[in-house]
Short mmCIF file of C-alpha atoms and ligand atoms in Angstrom, two decimals:
data_model
loop_
_atom_site.label_atom_id
_atom_site.label_comp_id
_atom_site.label_asym_id
_atom_site.label_seq_id
_atom_site.Cartn_x
_atom_site.Cartn_y
_atom_site.Cartn_z
CA UNK L 1 -225.76 38.32 -3.76
CA UNK L 2 -223.67 37.59 -1.12
CA UNK L 3 -226.48 36.91 1.62
CA UNK L 4 -228.41 34.68 -1.20
CA UNK L 5 -225.61 32.06 -1.61
CA UNK L 6 -225.65 32.04 2.51
CA UNK L 7 -229.34 31.04 2.20
CA UNK L 8 -228.71 28.86 -0.32
CA UNK L 9 -226.30 26.52 2.11
CA UNK L 10 -227.00 23.61 2.66
CA UNK L 11 -228.71 20.41 0.72
CA UNK L 12 -231.90 21.11 1.77
CA UNK L 13 -232.12 24.70 0.79
CA UNK L 14 -229.85 23.95 -1.81
CA UNK L 15 -232.87 22.23 -3.24
CA UNK L 16 -235.54 25.10 -3.08
CA UNK L 17 -233.43 27.32 -4.42
CA UNK L 18 -233.05 25.41 -7.05
CA UNK L 19 -236.15 24.89 -7.70
CA UNK L 20 -237.65 28.06 -7.40
CA UNK L 21 -235.06 29.22 -10.41
CA UNK L 22 -237.17 26.98 -12.29
CA UNK L 23 -238.60 29.19 -15.56
CA UNK L 24 -241.78 28.76 -16.51
CA UNK L 25 -241.36 27.98 -19.74
CA UNK L 26 -239.58 24.70 -18.86
CA UNK L 27 -243.03 23.56 -17.22
CA UNK L 28 -244.77 23.82 -20.78
CA UNK L 29 -247.11 25.92 -22.38
CA UNK L 30 -249.97 28.07 -20.80
CA UNK L 31 -247.80 27.97 -17.09
CA UNK L 32 -246.61 31.05 -16.10
CA UNK L 33 -244.21 32.17 -13.30
CA UNK L 34 -245.60 35.22 -11.39
CA UNK L 35 -243.31 35.99 -8.46
CA UNK L 36 -240.39 33.39 -7.20
CA UNK L 37 -242.86 30.53 -6.34
CA UNK L 38 -246.03 30.96 -7.63
CA UNK L 39 -246.85 29.72 -10.90
CA UNK L 40 -250.50 29.66 -12.51
CA UNK L 41 -251.51 27.29 -15.28
CA UNK L 42 -253.73 28.95 -17.71
CA UNK L 43 -253.97 26.60 -21.29
CA UNK L 44 -256.18 29.08 -23.16
CA UNK L 45 -258.99 32.15 -22.35
CA UNK L 46 -261.09 29.26 -21.75
CA UNK L 47 -259.94 26.78 -19.51
CA UNK L 48 -260.42 27.17 -15.86
CA UNK L 49 -257.08 28.65 -14.56
CA UNK L 50 -254.65 27.03 -11.66
CA UNK L 51 -251.52 27.68 -9.62
CA UNK L 52 -249.45 26.76 -6.92
CA UNK L 53 -247.52 28.27 -4.27
CA UNK L 54 -244.13 26.72 -3.49
CA UNK L 55 -243.47 27.71 0.70
CA UNK L 56 -240.53 26.16 3.14
CA UNK L 57 -243.24 23.98 4.58
CA UNK L 58 -244.68 22.46 1.36
CA UNK L 59 -246.99 23.76 -1.80
CA UNK L 60 -250.56 25.26 -2.05
CA UNK L 61 -252.28 24.74 -4.81
CA UNK L 62 -254.92 27.21 -5.77
CA UNK L 63 -258.06 25.37 -8.09
CA UNK L 64 -257.53 21.55 -9.50
CA UNK L 65 -257.18 22.30 -13.69
CA UNK L 66 -259.69 21.59 -15.72
CA UNK L 67 -259.41 18.63 -16.68
CA UNK L 68 -257.69 15.51 -15.01
CA UNK L 69 -254.97 15.98 -18.29
CA UNK L 70 -254.24 18.95 -17.06
CA UNK L 71 -253.91 17.93 -13.57
CA UNK L 72 -250.95 15.75 -14.85
CA UNK L 73 -249.54 18.72 -15.90
CA UNK L 74 -249.52 20.33 -12.83
CA UNK L 75 -248.60 17.67 -10.72
CA UNK L 76 -245.47 17.57 -13.36
CA UNK L 77 -244.65 21.32 -12.83
CA UNK L 78 -244.58 20.79 -9.62
CA UNK L 79 -242.55 18.05 -9.03
CA UNK L 80 -240.05 19.79 -11.51
CA UNK L 81 -240.48 23.10 -9.13
CA UNK L 82 -240.35 21.10 -5.64
CA UNK L 83 -239.86 17.90 -4.24
CA UNK L 84 -242.07 18.83 -1.45
CA UNK L 85 -246.10 17.66 -0.34
CA UNK L 86 -249.12 19.63 -1.43
CA UNK L 87 -250.67 20.42 1.89
CA UNK L 88 -253.71 22.53 0.73
CA UNK L 89 -256.15 23.15 -2.21
CA UNK L 90 -257.82 26.19 -1.69
CA UNK L 91 -260.74 26.73 -3.98
CA UNK L 92 -261.79 29.34 -5.62
CA UNK L 93 -265.58 28.31 -6.47
CA UNK L 94 -267.96 25.68 -6.47
CA UNK L 95 -268.24 24.32 -10.28
CA UNK L 96 -266.85 20.68 -11.58
CA UNK L 97 -264.12 22.73 -13.96
CA UNK L 98 -262.49 23.86 -10.68
CA UNK L 99 -262.95 21.15 -8.39
CA UNK L 100 -263.81 18.52 -10.03
CA UNK L 101 -260.49 17.04 -10.38
CA UNK L 102 -259.85 17.24 -6.41
CA UNK L 103 -258.84 13.34 -6.41
CA UNK L 104 -255.68 13.77 -8.69
CA UNK L 105 -254.11 15.90 -5.76
CA UNK L 106 -256.33 14.04 -2.56
CA UNK L 107 -254.81 12.54 -0.49
CA UNK L 108 -252.25 14.20 0.31
CA UNK L 109 -254.11 18.11 -0.26
CA UNK L 110 -256.22 19.23 2.79
CA UNK L 111 -259.36 20.85 0.63
CA UNK L 112 -260.69 24.51 1.75
CA UNK L 113 -264.11 26.47 0.20
CA UNK L 114 -266.47 28.55 1.94
CA UNK L 115 -269.11 27.34 4.08
CA UNK L 116 -271.85 25.61 1.84
CA UNK L 117 -269.01 24.48 -0.56
CA UNK L 118 -269.22 20.85 -0.04
CA UNK L 119 -273.31 20.96 -0.82
CA UNK L 120 -273.19 22.52 -3.70
CA UNK L 121 -270.49 20.34 -5.12
CA UNK L 122 -272.59 17.48 -4.72
CA UNK L 123 -275.53 18.82 -6.47
CA UNK L 124 -273.88 19.68 -9.20
CA UNK L 125 -270.84 17.25 -9.64
CA UNK L 126 -272.02 14.24 -12.39
CA UNK L 127 -269.57 11.64 -12.28
CA UNK L 128 -269.77 10.72 -16.22
CA UNK L 129 -268.07 13.77 -16.71
CA UNK L 130 -269.82 14.34 -20.17
CA UNK L 131 -268.37 17.48 -21.48
CA UNK L 132 -265.02 15.92 -21.00
CA UNK L 133 -266.26 12.39 -21.85
CA UNK L 134 -266.86 13.81 -25.32
CA UNK L 135 -263.26 15.49 -26.07
CA UNK L 136 -261.04 12.36 -27.00
CA UNK L 137 -260.52 9.00 -26.40
CA UNK L 138 -257.37 10.33 -24.31
CA UNK L 139 -259.61 12.01 -21.92
CA UNK L 140 -262.38 9.48 -21.88
CA UNK L 141 -259.26 7.22 -20.49
CA UNK L 142 -258.52 9.88 -17.59
CA UNK L 143 -261.54 10.68 -16.30
CA UNK L 144 -261.76 6.62 -15.16
CA UNK L 145 -261.81 6.51 -11.50
CA UNK L 146 -262.43 9.78 -11.44
CA UNK L 147 -264.54 10.98 -7.91
CA UNK L 148 -265.82 13.59 -5.93
CA UNK L 149 -264.41 15.24 -2.87
CA UNK L 150 -265.62 17.49 -1.20
CA UNK L 151 -263.48 20.20 0.95
CA UNK L 152 -262.62 18.52 4.71
CA UNK L 153 -262.66 22.45 5.89
CA UNK L 154 -265.04 24.99 5.02
CA UNK L 155 -264.56 28.69 6.85
CA UNK L 156 -267.15 31.53 7.34
CA UNK L 157 -265.94 34.81 5.81
CA UNK L 158 -262.35 34.70 6.04
CA UNK L 159 -259.81 32.66 6.84
CA UNK L 160 -256.01 32.80 7.03
CA UNK L 161 -253.73 30.13 6.45
CA UNK L 162 -249.83 30.47 6.93
CA UNK L 163 -247.26 28.08 6.00
CA UNK L 164 -243.91 28.49 6.03
CA UNK L 165 -242.93 32.07 5.03
CA UNK L 166 -246.09 32.69 3.55
CA UNK L 167 -249.62 33.67 4.37
CA UNK L 168 -252.96 33.22 2.46
CA UNK L 169 -255.89 35.23 2.99
CA UNK L 170 -259.24 33.30 1.97
CA UNK L 171 -261.92 36.18 1.17
CA UNK L 172 -265.39 34.75 0.61
CA UNK L 173 -267.05 36.66 -2.32
CA UNK L 174 -271.28 36.51 -1.71
CA UNK L 175 -273.78 35.86 -4.73
CA UNK L 176 -270.84 36.63 -7.57
CA UNK L 177 -270.08 33.34 -9.15
CA UNK L 178 -271.03 29.76 -7.37
CA UNK L 179 -272.47 28.02 -4.67
CA UNK L 180 -269.62 29.35 -2.88
CA UNK L 181 -266.39 31.57 -4.14
CA UNK L 182 -263.18 32.68 -2.85
CA UNK L 183 -260.44 35.16 -3.82
CA UNK L 184 -257.22 34.50 -2.09
CA UNK L 185 -254.68 37.48 -0.94
CA UNK L 186 -251.76 36.95 -0.73
CA UNK L 187 -250.42 40.59 1.19
CA UNK L 188 -246.83 39.87 1.27
CA UNK L 189 -246.13 39.37 -2.20
CA UNK L 190 -249.27 41.20 -3.08
CA UNK L 191 -250.97 38.12 -5.40
CA UNK L 192 -254.82 37.57 -5.34
CA UNK L 193 -256.85 35.11 -6.98
CA UNK L 194 -259.65 36.07 -8.20
CA UNK L 195 -262.50 33.65 -8.45
CA UNK L 196 -265.28 34.43 -11.30
CA UNK L 197 -266.68 37.25 -10.65
CA UNK L 198 -264.55 38.90 -13.72
CA UNK L 199 -262.65 36.73 -16.19
CA UNK L 200 -260.71 38.35 -18.51
CA UNK L 201 -262.65 39.53 -21.67
CA UNK L 202 -265.32 37.16 -22.32
CA UNK L 203 -269.13 36.67 -21.35
CA UNK L 204 -270.19 34.93 -17.68
CA UNK L 205 -272.44 32.66 -18.10
CA UNK L 206 -274.17 34.05 -14.83
CA UNK L 207 -276.47 32.17 -12.40
CA UNK L 208 -279.77 32.43 -10.97
CA UNK L 209 -277.88 32.96 -7.35
CA UNK L 210 -276.04 36.10 -8.97
CA UNK L 211 -276.41 39.50 -7.92
CA UNK L 212 -274.69 41.68 -10.30
CA UNK L 213 -274.61 44.88 -6.94
CA UNK L 214 -272.54 42.16 -4.55
CA UNK L 215 -270.60 41.15 -8.24
CA UNK L 216 -269.91 44.99 -8.17
CA UNK L 217 -269.15 44.92 -4.33
CA UNK L 218 -266.92 42.66 -4.43
CA UNK L 219 -264.78 44.67 -7.26
CA UNK L 220 -264.35 47.11 -4.89
CA UNK L 221 -263.46 44.81 -2.27
CA UNK L 222 -260.87 43.65 -4.13
CA UNK L 223 -259.77 46.61 -5.66
CA UNK L 224 -258.90 47.97 -2.12
CA UNK L 225 -256.67 46.08 -1.12
CA UNK L 226 -254.17 47.21 -4.18
CA UNK L 227 -253.11 43.92 -6.04
CA UNK L 228 -249.46 43.79 -8.54
CA UNK L 229 -250.99 40.80 -10.04
CA UNK L 230 -254.52 39.36 -10.74
CA UNK L 231 -255.07 35.89 -11.85
CA UNK L 232 -259.03 35.35 -12.44
CA UNK L 233 -260.83 32.23 -12.95
CA UNK L 234 -260.73 31.62 -16.43
CA UNK L 235 -257.84 33.85 -18.39
CA UNK L 236 -254.08 34.88 -18.68
CA UNK L 237 -252.20 36.63 -15.29
CA UNK L 238 -253.78 40.19 -15.30
CA UNK L 239 -254.17 43.06 -12.92
CA UNK L 240 -257.07 45.16 -11.46
CA UNK L 241 -257.98 45.82 -14.59
CA UNK L 242 -260.15 43.22 -15.20
CA UNK L 243 -262.17 44.84 -12.67
CA UNK L 244 -262.82 48.54 -13.81
CA UNK L 245 -263.63 46.30 -17.63
CA UNK L 246 -266.50 44.30 -15.78
CA UNK L 247 -267.32 47.31 -13.82
CA UNK L 248 -267.93 49.27 -16.59
CA UNK L 249 -269.90 46.36 -18.23
CA UNK L 250 -272.01 45.62 -15.80
CA UNK L 251 -272.87 49.53 -15.23
CA UNK L 252 -274.25 50.06 -18.78
CA UNK L 253 -275.82 46.99 -19.10
CA UNK L 254 -277.36 48.18 -15.56
CA UNK L 255 -278.13 51.24 -17.29
CA UNK L 256 -279.50 50.12 -20.47
CA UNK L 257 -281.77 46.94 -19.04
CA UNK L 258 -282.98 49.79 -16.46
CA UNK L 259 -283.91 52.42 -18.96
CA UNK L 260 -285.84 49.67 -21.39
CA UNK L 261 -287.84 47.87 -18.17
CA UNK L 262 -288.83 52.36 -17.15
CA UNK L 263 -290.38 52.39 -20.44
CA UNK L 264 -292.18 48.85 -19.85
CA UNK L 265 -289.93 46.28 -21.95
CA UNK L 266 -290.33 42.74 -20.78
CA UNK L 267 -287.50 40.72 -20.74
CA UNK L 268 -288.43 38.69 -23.56
CA UNK L 269 -288.60 42.12 -24.78
CA UNK L 270 -285.54 43.72 -23.46
CA UNK L 271 -283.82 39.57 -24.70
CA UNK L 272 -284.29 40.55 -28.02
CA UNK L 273 -283.87 44.24 -28.41
CA UNK L 274 -280.70 45.19 -26.08
CA UNK L 275 -276.85 44.64 -27.89
CA UNK L 276 -273.46 45.86 -26.31
CA UNK L 277 -271.65 46.12 -29.70
CA UNK L 278 -269.42 47.84 -27.29
CA UNK L 279 -268.59 44.50 -25.96
CA UNK L 280 -269.05 42.56 -29.21
CA UNK L 281 -264.42 41.09 -28.96
CA UNK L 282 -265.20 39.21 -25.54
CA UNK L 283 -265.82 35.62 -26.11
CA UNK L 284 -268.88 33.76 -24.87
CA UNK L 285 -271.23 36.09 -27.00
CA UNK L 286 -274.08 34.13 -26.62
CA UNK L 287 -273.90 34.00 -22.75
CA UNK L 288 -275.19 37.98 -22.89
CA UNK L 289 -278.67 36.56 -22.38
CA UNK L 290 -277.38 35.36 -18.60
CA UNK L 291 -275.87 38.79 -18.23
CA UNK L 292 -279.18 40.54 -18.82
CA UNK L 293 -281.53 38.49 -16.76
CA UNK L 294 -279.51 39.00 -13.95
CA UNK L 295 -279.51 42.72 -14.83
CA UNK L 296 -283.18 42.12 -14.85
CA UNK L 297 -282.88 41.22 -11.26
CA UNK L 298 -281.45 43.54 -10.52
CA UNK L 299 -283.23 46.87 -11.75
CA UNK L 300 -286.73 45.24 -10.40
CA UNK L 301 -285.04 44.34 -6.45
ZN1 ZN J 1 -267.23 28.78 -12.51
#
């Protein structure tokens, strides 16, 4: 204990130590303390995950939460843990449920994403936020004054951020989900923020730009890092088992779609006939069609 006590001597360090001692239950429902100074906010299985990491020099956030109400819960939680400012906000993807609330955190946060992210956000952002506004009067109120803030920094392929005692490696994941997807790897802590190539037991809305072999390659790459903890774009804190689950799903899907295409079936016929009963308990079943579209593109390449 002696080194730890001496580490906490002095007002500055005393505050840091107090902050790191905050438990997730003190922050409210949906918060998980992953490791000292690393907290994840995952309100439920479907809502976009957002996270924060405390360093000696300030806070690093990952994604900006699904709604302004979630973002405010996040800000309150950060203030309970530390009085340090948010230095960086790292985007794992471009979609509005992850990036639409940059304005809550920036300024002061500098927003970082992969090349092409700003253009992608401008293409998709709807300032009226209709899906949120439809939820409640409170939400309608909360989105007032919302504005798109695109990334201040766009990196290419890889970027390393050293802040205080921590290192964040940003790794571009090509064609896996949005206009620009980034995995964020903390090598010392062995914590991986894995974007939305895999989620937790739900069908993903695969856009036309998604290439399933590239998705499978991203799983291989992320597993090779050997993370202890994995945080995906939606769903609770997990492990590399999500990559195995989605790899099995896509492999089976490619096999079935490939066999049916080889029999001469059209995409419309395959979508009508193909079922994946092994995954009947996954959420968002209505998105199976988008997965079949993506698989059909892959087998026809
Ligand atoms: Zn998304």
